[in-house]
């Protein structure tokens, strides 16, 4: 099939895997091609604010809203994409400690030798405040192994830390580690991602087709496979509430 349009899509590491899974079907069905431009969440936002552009962005909701307010993204094009939660992982084959309750999570952190997290990624930025909230910041600080951004699981895979803390979708993308599970609900944080079209895009029709493809309900299983929850459009939310499925969408 002849390529109708070449779309560029900027995204962060947390949604790279699911986009790699969603895009081939779109390209085959539409005839369009999509060039993915992944980076850390911080770098993606900074590059766009510095003047780099694309046709579509899939980023944290707060960053999409900021760029829409600046008229870099078309405000009316914004739509929900997915929700991501935080988990922990260990070296592949290692014993998985208990993090199922708040007390078990604290005991595991206090007992571990080292714990890795990013400095500037969304989950990494959440980690220090969470340790303060739990009252164990002073004990944990000397154990921390940090990187500016990226997939922190590579630090555990390389044997440089015993545990790592990041969004589950990013942990699943790293070979050589085992995901323990999510952190307790009481401590969990929902990272909601949106998709939107750049105001300067010359491929508006194709970009709208891509966003419609993302929103198809049958893709929910693909999102789950990537460690994410697909977020329905507003009209689909109404249908879910009518069907009694609203709790899936409620923030913790």
PDB file of C-alpha atoms in Angstrom:
ATOM      1  CA  UNK A   1       0.000   0.000   0.000  1.00  0.00           C
ATOM      2  CA  UNK A   2       1.278   3.476  -0.873  1.00  0.00           C
ATOM      3  CA  UNK A   3       2.261   5.616   2.099  1.00  0.00           C
ATOM      4  CA  UNK A   4      -0.340   8.379   2.429  1.00  0.00           C
ATOM      5  CA  UNK A   5       1.416  10.367   5.152  1.00  0.00           C
ATOM      6  CA  UNK A   6       4.523  10.287   7.320  1.00  0.00           C
ATOM      7  CA  UNK A   7       3.618  11.187  10.900  1.00  0.00           C
ATOM      8  CA  UNK A   8       6.077  11.994  13.664  1.00  0.00           C
ATOM      9  CA  UNK A   9       5.153  11.190  17.256  1.00  0.00           C
ATOM     10  CA  UNK A  10       6.966  12.416  20.369  1.00  0.00           C
ATOM     11  CA  UNK A  11       6.597  10.343  23.509  1.00  0.00           C
ATOM     12  CA  UNK A  12       8.280   9.405  26.783  1.00  0.00           C
ATOM     13  CA  UNK A  13       9.778   6.056  27.787  1.00  0.00           C
ATOM     14  CA  UNK A  14       6.688   5.017  29.750  1.00  0.00           C
ATOM     15  CA  UNK A  15       4.549   4.720  26.597  1.00  0.00           C
ATOM     16  CA  UNK A  16       7.207   3.622  24.112  1.00  0.00           C
ATOM     17  CA  UNK A  17       6.467  -0.090  24.468  1.00  0.00           C
ATOM     18  CA  UNK A  18       2.716   0.163  23.986  1.00  0.00           C
ATOM     19  CA  UNK A  19       3.183   2.483  21.010  1.00  0.00           C
ATOM     20  CA  UNK A  20       5.578  -0.036  19.462  1.00  0.00           C
ATOM     21  CA  UNK A  21       2.729  -2.533  19.801  1.00  0.00           C
ATOM     22  CA  UNK A  22      -0.066  -0.262  18.514  1.00  0.00           C
ATOM     23  CA  UNK A  23       1.608   1.420  15.551  1.00  0.00           C
ATOM     24  CA  UNK A  24       2.211  -1.534  13.158  1.00  0.00           C
ATOM     25  CA  UNK A  25      -1.526  -2.295  12.945  1.00  0.00           C
ATOM     26  CA  UNK A  26      -2.278   1.381  12.293  1.00  0.00           C
ATOM     27  CA  UNK A  27       0.358   1.611   9.576  1.00  0.00           C
ATOM     28  CA  UNK A  28      -0.888  -1.558   7.867  1.00  0.00           C
ATOM     29  CA  UNK A  29      -4.545  -0.492   7.935  1.00  0.00           C
ATOM     30  CA  UNK A  30      -4.088   3.189   7.025  1.00  0.00           C
ATOM     31  CA  UNK A  31      -1.087   3.212   4.714  1.00  0.00           C
ATOM     32  CA  UNK A  32       0.457   5.969   6.833  1.00  0.00           C
ATOM     33  CA  UNK A  33       3.851   5.624   8.473  1.00  0.00           C
ATOM     34  CA  UNK A  34       4.736   6.822  11.967  1.00  0.00           C
ATOM     35  CA  UNK A  35       8.193   7.826  13.135  1.00  0.00           C
ATOM     36  CA  UNK A  36       8.458   7.472  16.914  1.00  0.00           C
ATOM     37  CA  UNK A  37      10.672   9.986  18.751  1.00  0.00           C
ATOM     38  CA  UNK A  38      11.054   8.677  22.335  1.00  0.00           C
ATOM     39  CA  UNK A  39      12.926  10.372  25.156  1.00  0.00           C
ATOM     40  CA  UNK A  40      12.624  10.824  28.896  1.00  0.00           C
ATOM     41  CA  UNK A  41       9.561  12.757  30.063  1.00  0.00           C
ATOM     42  CA  UNK A  42      11.697  15.711  31.118  1.00  0.00           C
ATOM     43  CA  UNK A  43      13.678  15.824  27.876  1.00  0.00           C
ATOM     44  CA  UNK A  44      10.596  15.395  25.703  1.00  0.00           C
ATOM     45  CA  UNK A  45       8.948  18.421  27.272  1.00  0.00           C
ATOM     46  CA  UNK A  46      12.141  20.487  27.160  1.00  0.00           C
ATOM     47  CA  UNK A  47      12.766  19.695  23.497  1.00  0.00           C
ATOM     48  CA  UNK A  48       9.246  20.727  22.530  1.00  0.00           C
ATOM     49  CA  UNK A  49       9.447  23.925  24.585  1.00  0.00           C
ATOM     50  CA  UNK A  50      12.769  24.658  22.839  1.00  0.00           C
ATOM     51  CA  UNK A  51      11.066  24.542  19.452  1.00  0.00           C
ATOM     52  CA  UNK A  52      11.164  20.922  18.281  1.00  0.00           C
ATOM     53  CA  UNK A  53       7.886  19.798  16.757  1.00  0.00           C
ATOM     54  CA  UNK A  54       6.082  16.713  15.481  1.00  0.00           C
ATOM     55  CA  UNK A  55       2.551  15.795  14.435  1.00  0.00           C
ATOM     56  CA  UNK A  56       1.385  14.023  17.604  1.00  0.00           C
ATOM     57  CA  UNK A  57       2.487  13.958  21.235  1.00  0.00           C
ATOM     58  CA  UNK A  58       1.765  11.250  23.825  1.00  0.00           C
ATOM     59  CA  UNK A  59       2.961  12.595  27.166  1.00  0.00           C
ATOM     60  CA  UNK A  60       1.956  13.046  30.802  1.00  0.00           C
ATOM     61  CA  UNK A  61      -1.365  14.831  31.037  1.00  0.00           C
ATOM     62  CA  UNK A  62       0.091  17.814  32.897  1.00  0.00           C
ATOM     63  CA  UNK A  63       2.688  18.289  30.145  1.00  0.00           C
ATOM     64  CA  UNK A  64       0.075  17.998  27.400  1.00  0.00           C
ATOM     65  CA  UNK A  65      -2.059  20.586  29.213  1.00  0.00           C
ATOM     66  CA  UNK A  66       0.926  22.928  29.553  1.00  0.00           C
ATOM     67  CA  UNK A  67       1.761  22.672  25.858  1.00  0.00           C
ATOM     68  CA  UNK A  68      -1.885  23.156  24.928  1.00  0.00           C
ATOM     69  CA  UNK A  69      -2.028  26.296  27.078  1.00  0.00           C
ATOM     70  CA  UNK A  70       0.994  27.566  25.135  1.00  0.00           C
ATOM     71  CA  UNK A  71      -0.869  26.758  21.882  1.00  0.00           C
ATOM     72  CA  UNK A  72       1.943  24.385  20.844  1.00  0.00           C
ATOM     73  CA  UNK A  73      -0.621  21.584  20.892  1.00  0.00           C
ATOM     74  CA  UNK A  74      -4.177  22.041  19.666  1.00  0.00           C
ATOM     75  CA  UNK A  75      -6.216  22.148  22.915  1.00  0.00           C
ATOM     76  CA  UNK A  76      -9.320  20.655  21.325  1.00  0.00           C
ATOM     77  CA  UNK A  77      -7.349  17.603  20.117  1.00  0.00           C
ATOM     78  CA  UNK A  78      -6.447  16.354  23.594  1.00  0.00           C
ATOM     79  CA  UNK A  79      -7.727  12.930  24.586  1.00  0.00           C
ATOM     80  CA  UNK A  80      -6.974  10.420  27.382  1.00  0.00           C
ATOM     81  CA  UNK A  81      -4.424   7.748  26.489  1.00  0.00           C
ATOM     82  CA  UNK A  82      -3.413   5.574  29.446  1.00  0.00           C
ATOM     83  CA  UNK A  83      -2.753   5.297  33.160  1.00  0.00           C
ATOM     84  CA  UNK A  84       0.482   3.977  34.651  1.00  0.00           C
ATOM     85  CA  UNK A  85       1.269   2.908  38.204  1.00  0.00           C
ATOM     86  CA  UNK A  86       4.474   2.409  40.185  1.00  0.00           C
ATOM     87  CA  UNK A  87       6.045  -0.938  40.987  1.00  0.00           C
ATOM     88  CA  UNK A  88       9.332  -2.462  42.099  1.00  0.00           C
ATOM     89  CA  UNK A  89      11.638  -5.054  40.590  1.00  0.00           C
ATOM     90  CA  UNK A  90      14.613  -7.273  41.463  1.00  0.00           C
ATOM     91  CA  UNK A  91      17.285  -9.099  39.490  1.00  0.00           C
ATOM     92  CA  UNK A  92      15.785 -11.934  37.441  1.00  0.00           C
ATOM     93  CA  UNK A  93      15.576 -15.093  39.550  1.00  0.00           C
ATOM     94  CA  UNK A  94      16.175 -13.300  42.869  1.00  0.00           C
ATOM     95  CA  UNK A  95      13.820 -13.712  45.799  1.00  0.00           C
ATOM     96  CA  UNK A  96      10.922 -11.287  45.595  1.00  0.00           C
ATOM     97  CA  UNK A  97      10.427  -9.410  48.878  1.00  0.00           C
ATOM     98  CA  UNK A  98       6.994  -8.567  50.213  1.00  0.00           C
ATOM     99  CA  UNK A  99       5.708  -5.094  49.245  1.00  0.00           C
ATOM    100  CA  UNK A 100       1.994  -5.942  49.439  1.00  0.00           C
ATOM    101  CA  UNK A 101       1.203  -3.696  52.426  1.00  0.00           C
ATOM    102  CA  UNK A 102       2.535  -0.377  53.655  1.00  0.00           C
ATOM    103  CA  UNK A 103       4.354  -2.021  56.571  1.00  0.00           C
ATOM    104  CA  UNK A 104       5.789  -4.766  54.357  1.00  0.00           C
ATOM    105  CA  UNK A 105       6.930  -2.136  51.836  1.00  0.00           C
ATOM    106  CA  UNK A 106       8.707  -0.207  54.604  1.00  0.00           C
ATOM    107  CA  UNK A 107      10.347  -3.357  55.986  1.00  0.00           C
ATOM    108  CA  UNK A 108      11.615  -4.316  52.531  1.00  0.00           C
ATOM    109  CA  UNK A 109      13.135  -0.884  51.938  1.00  0.00           C
ATOM    110  CA  UNK A 110      14.750  -0.794  55.373  1.00  0.00           C
ATOM    111  CA  UNK A 111      16.171  -4.299  54.897  1.00  0.00           C
ATOM    112  CA  UNK A 112      17.545  -3.838  51.385  1.00  0.00           C
ATOM    113  CA  UNK A 113      21.132  -2.831  50.652  1.00  0.00           C
ATOM    114  CA  UNK A 114      20.387  -0.536  47.705  1.00  0.00           C
ATOM    115  CA  UNK A 115      17.332   0.834  45.866  1.00  0.00           C
ATOM    116  CA  UNK A 116      17.479   2.538  42.483  1.00  0.00           C
ATOM    117  CA  UNK A 117      15.242   5.276  41.084  1.00  0.00           C
ATOM    118  CA  UNK A 118      15.511   8.083  38.562  1.00  0.00           C
ATOM    119  CA  UNK A 119      16.069  11.674  39.646  1.00  0.00           C
ATOM    120  CA  UNK A 120      13.855  13.487  37.168  1.00  0.00           C
ATOM    121  CA  UNK A 121      11.373  10.911  35.905  1.00  0.00           C
ATOM    122  CA  UNK A 122       7.811  11.110  37.300  1.00  0.00           C
ATOM    123  CA  UNK A 123       8.215   8.081  39.594  1.00  0.00           C
ATOM    124  CA  UNK A 124      11.729   9.088  40.639  1.00  0.00           C
ATOM    125  CA  UNK A 125      10.546  12.557  41.590  1.00  0.00           C
ATOM    126  CA  UNK A 126       7.806  10.925  43.693  1.00  0.00           C
ATOM    127  CA  UNK A 127      10.213   8.657  45.599  1.00  0.00           C
ATOM    128  CA  UNK A 128      11.890  11.168  48.013  1.00  0.00           C
ATOM    129  CA  UNK A 129       8.576  12.615  49.153  1.00  0.00           C
ATOM    130  CA  UNK A 130       7.181   9.130  49.665  1.00  0.00           C
ATOM    131  CA  UNK A 131      10.132   8.232  51.894  1.00  0.00           C
ATOM    132  CA  UNK A 132       9.523  11.400  53.928  1.00  0.00           C
ATOM    133  CA  UNK A 133       5.856  10.496  54.211  1.00  0.00           C
ATOM    134  CA  UNK A 134       6.774   7.048  55.527  1.00  0.00           C
ATOM    135  CA  UNK A 135       9.266   8.525  57.992  1.00  0.00           C
ATOM    136  CA  UNK A 136      12.240   6.555  56.657  1.00  0.00           C
ATOM    137  CA  UNK A 137      13.953   9.114  54.400  1.00  0.00           C
ATOM    138  CA  UNK A 138      17.125   9.332  56.507  1.00  0.00           C
ATOM    139  CA  UNK A 139      17.584   5.548  56.558  1.00  0.00           C
ATOM    140  CA  UNK A 140      16.906   5.135  52.838  1.00  0.00           C
ATOM    141  CA  UNK A 141      18.926   8.052  51.454  1.00  0.00           C
ATOM    142  CA  UNK A 142      22.346   6.334  51.822  1.00  0.00           C
ATOM    143  CA  UNK A 143      20.965   3.282  49.988  1.00  0.00           C
ATOM    144  CA  UNK A 144      19.742   5.197  46.931  1.00  0.00           C
ATOM    145  CA  UNK A 145      21.285   4.616  43.505  1.00  0.00           C
ATOM    146  CA  UNK A 146      20.066   7.233  41.060  1.00  0.00           C
ATOM    147  CA  UNK A 147      20.223   8.050  37.374  1.00  0.00           C
ATOM    148  CA  UNK A 148      18.898  11.234  35.724  1.00  0.00           C
ATOM    149  CA  UNK A 149      16.271   9.345  33.742  1.00  0.00           C
ATOM    150  CA  UNK A 150      15.655   6.386  31.463  1.00  0.00           C
ATOM    151  CA  UNK A 151      14.887   2.782  32.365  1.00  0.00           C
ATOM    152  CA  UNK A 152      16.140   2.395  35.936  1.00  0.00           C
ATOM    153  CA  UNK A 153      15.770  -1.388  35.738  1.00  0.00           C
ATOM    154  CA  UNK A 154      19.058  -1.571  33.829  1.00  0.00           C
ATOM    155  CA  UNK A 155      20.818  -0.641  37.079  1.00  0.00           C
ATOM    156  CA  UNK A 156      19.436  -3.755  38.782  1.00  0.00           C
ATOM    157  CA  UNK A 157      20.085  -5.899  35.700  1.00  0.00           C
ATOM    158  CA  UNK A 158      23.731  -4.781  35.848  1.00  0.00           C
ATOM    159  CA  UNK A 159      23.993  -5.754  39.523  1.00  0.00           C
ATOM    160  CA  UNK A 160      24.420  -2.148  40.685  1.00  0.00           C
ATOM    161  CA  UNK A 161      21.319  -2.133  42.918  1.00  0.00           C
ATOM    162  CA  UNK A 162      19.191  -4.710  44.685  1.00  0.00           C
ATOM    163  CA  UNK A 163      15.771  -3.123  44.096  1.00  0.00           C
ATOM    164  CA  UNK A 164      14.387  -0.536  41.708  1.00  0.00           C
ATOM    165  CA  UNK A 165      11.349   1.748  41.844  1.00  0.00           C
ATOM    166  CA  UNK A 166       9.633   2.987  38.677  1.00  0.00           C
ATOM    167  CA  UNK A 167       6.466   2.829  36.626  1.00  0.00           C
ATOM    168  CA  UNK A 168       5.598  -0.820  35.962  1.00  0.00           C
ATOM    169  CA  UNK A 169       5.425  -0.268  32.197  1.00  0.00           C
ATOM    170  CA  UNK A 170       9.075   0.868  32.234  1.00  0.00           C
ATOM    171  CA  UNK A 171      10.191  -2.015  34.457  1.00  0.00           C
ATOM    172  CA  UNK A 172       8.597  -4.514  32.069  1.00  0.00           C
ATOM    173  CA  UNK A 173      10.656  -3.079  29.204  1.00  0.00           C
ATOM    174  CA  UNK A 174      13.973  -4.124  30.804  1.00  0.00           C
ATOM    175  CA  UNK A 175      15.323  -7.665  30.293  1.00  0.00           C
ATOM    176  CA  UNK A 176      17.106  -9.333  33.169  1.00  0.00           C
ATOM    177  CA  UNK A 177      14.781  -8.208  35.971  1.00  0.00           C
ATOM    178  CA  UNK A 178      11.577  -9.526  37.565  1.00  0.00           C
ATOM    179  CA  UNK A 179       8.758  -7.192  38.544  1.00  0.00           C
ATOM    180  CA  UNK A 180       7.735  -7.822  42.164  1.00  0.00           C
ATOM    181  CA  UNK A 181       4.411  -6.054  41.736  1.00  0.00           C
ATOM    182  CA  UNK A 182       2.821  -2.675  42.369  1.00  0.00           C
ATOM    183  CA  UNK A 183       3.475  -0.700  45.527  1.00  0.00           C
ATOM    184  CA  UNK A 184       0.533  -0.679  48.002  1.00  0.00           C
ATOM    185  CA  UNK A 185      -2.628   1.151  46.941  1.00  0.00           C
ATOM    186  CA  UNK A 186      -2.323   3.576  49.849  1.00  0.00           C
ATOM    187  CA  UNK A 187       1.024   4.767  48.478  1.00  0.00           C
ATOM    188  CA  UNK A 188       0.264   4.469  44.774  1.00  0.00           C
ATOM    189  CA  UNK A 189       0.297   7.370  42.333  1.00  0.00           C
ATOM    190  CA  UNK A 190      -1.581   7.447  39.052  1.00  0.00           C
ATOM    191  CA  UNK A 191       0.330   8.836  36.072  1.00  0.00           C
ATOM    192  CA  UNK A 192      -2.231   9.708  33.417  1.00  0.00           C
ATOM    193  CA  UNK A 193      -1.055  10.234  29.849  1.00  0.00           C
ATOM    194  CA  UNK A 194      -2.813  12.098  27.066  1.00  0.00           C
ATOM    195  CA  UNK A 195      -2.446  12.276  23.301  1.00  0.00           C
ATOM    196  CA  UNK A 196      -2.748  15.484  21.290  1.00  0.00           C
ATOM    197  CA  UNK A 197      -1.974  16.959  17.867  1.00  0.00           C
ATOM    198  CA  UNK A 198       0.587  19.700  17.307  1.00  0.00           C
ATOM    199  CA  UNK A 199      -1.006  22.960  16.251  1.00  0.00           C
ATOM    200  CA  UNK A 200       1.472  23.282  13.359  1.00  0.00           C
ATOM    201  CA  UNK A 201       0.947  19.752  12.018  1.00  0.00           C
ATOM    202  CA  UNK A 202       0.472  19.544   8.249  1.00  0.00           C
ATOM    203  CA  UNK A 203      -0.990  16.058   8.566  1.00  0.00           C
ATOM    204  CA  UNK A 204      -4.154  16.785  10.536  1.00  0.00           C
ATOM    205  CA  UNK A 205      -6.373  14.143   8.942  1.00  0.00           C
ATOM    206  CA  UNK A 206      -3.805  11.387   9.419  1.00  0.00           C
ATOM    207  CA  UNK A 207      -3.086  12.559  12.974  1.00  0.00           C
ATOM    208  CA  UNK A 208      -6.791  12.370  13.809  1.00  0.00           C
ATOM    209  CA  UNK A 209      -6.890   8.846  12.392  1.00  0.00           C
ATOM    210  CA  UNK A 210      -4.000   7.898  14.670  1.00  0.00           C
ATOM    211  CA  UNK A 211      -5.705   9.275  17.786  1.00  0.00           C
ATOM    212  CA  UNK A 212      -8.896   7.428  16.845  1.00  0.00           C
ATOM    213  CA  UNK A 213      -6.839   4.222  16.542  1.00  0.00           C
ATOM    214  CA  UNK A 214      -5.408   4.726  20.033  1.00  0.00           C
ATOM    215  CA  UNK A 215      -8.918   5.075  21.502  1.00  0.00           C
ATOM    216  CA  UNK A 216     -10.340   1.827  20.131  1.00  0.00           C
ATOM    217  CA  UNK A 217     -11.642  -0.205  23.111  1.00  0.00           C
ATOM    218  CA  UNK A 218     -10.328  -3.470  21.673  1.00  0.00           C
ATOM    219  CA  UNK A 219      -6.789  -2.253  22.388  1.00  0.00           C
ATOM    220  CA  UNK A 220      -7.316  -2.548  26.161  1.00  0.00           C
ATOM    221  CA  UNK A 221      -5.541  -5.920  26.259  1.00  0.00           C
ATOM    222  CA  UNK A 222      -2.523  -4.461  24.443  1.00  0.00           C
ATOM    223  CA  UNK A 223      -2.248  -1.712  27.051  1.00  0.00           C
ATOM    224  CA  UNK A 224      -2.462  -4.292  29.855  1.00  0.00           C
ATOM    225  CA  UNK A 225       0.295  -6.355  28.241  1.00  0.00           C
ATOM    226  CA  UNK A 226       2.508  -3.258  28.387  1.00  0.00           C
ATOM    227  CA  UNK A 227       1.691  -2.695  32.073  1.00  0.00           C
ATOM    228  CA  UNK A 228      -0.788   0.126  31.429  1.00  0.00           C
ATOM    229  CA  UNK A 229      -4.502   0.846  31.708  1.00  0.00           C
ATOM    230  CA  UNK A 230      -6.163   2.277  28.614  1.00  0.00           C
ATOM    231  CA  UNK A 231      -8.149   5.395  29.467  1.00  0.00           C
ATOM    232  CA  UNK A 232     -11.409   5.706  27.548  1.00  0.00           C
ATOM    233  CA  UNK A 233     -12.661   8.851  25.852  1.00  0.00           C
ATOM    234  CA  UNK A 234     -15.281  10.919  27.685  1.00  0.00           C
ATOM    235  CA  UNK A 235     -18.180   9.314  25.843  1.00  0.00           C
ATOM    236  CA  UNK A 236     -16.789   5.862  26.642  1.00  0.00           C
ATOM    237  CA  UNK A 237     -16.471   6.847  30.313  1.00  0.00           C
ATOM    238  CA  UNK A 238     -20.196   7.579  30.357  1.00  0.00           C
ATOM    239  CA  UNK A 239     -20.897   4.158  28.859  1.00  0.00           C
ATOM    240  CA  UNK A 240     -18.637   2.480  31.440  1.00  0.00           C
ATOM    241  CA  UNK A 241     -20.348   4.250  34.313  1.00  0.00           C
ATOM    242  CA  UNK A 242     -23.713   3.129  33.010  1.00  0.00           C
ATOM    243  CA  UNK A 243     -22.333  -0.416  32.928  1.00  0.00           C
ATOM    244  CA  UNK A 244     -20.989  -0.164  36.486  1.00  0.00           C
ATOM    245  CA  UNK A 245     -17.300  -0.082  35.505  1.00  0.00           C
ATOM    246  CA  UNK A 246     -16.506   3.413  36.786  1.00  0.00           C
ATOM    247  CA  UNK A 247     -14.181   2.344  39.643  1.00  0.00           C
ATOM    248  CA  UNK A 248     -11.451   1.528  37.112  1.00  0.00           C
ATOM    249  CA  UNK A 249     -11.236   5.233  36.316  1.00  0.00           C
ATOM    250  CA  UNK A 250     -11.290   6.629  39.791  1.00  0.00           C
ATOM    251  CA  UNK A 251      -8.046   8.108  41.122  1.00  0.00           C
ATOM    252  CA  UNK A 252      -6.715   6.597  44.296  1.00  0.00           C
TER     253      UNK A 252
END
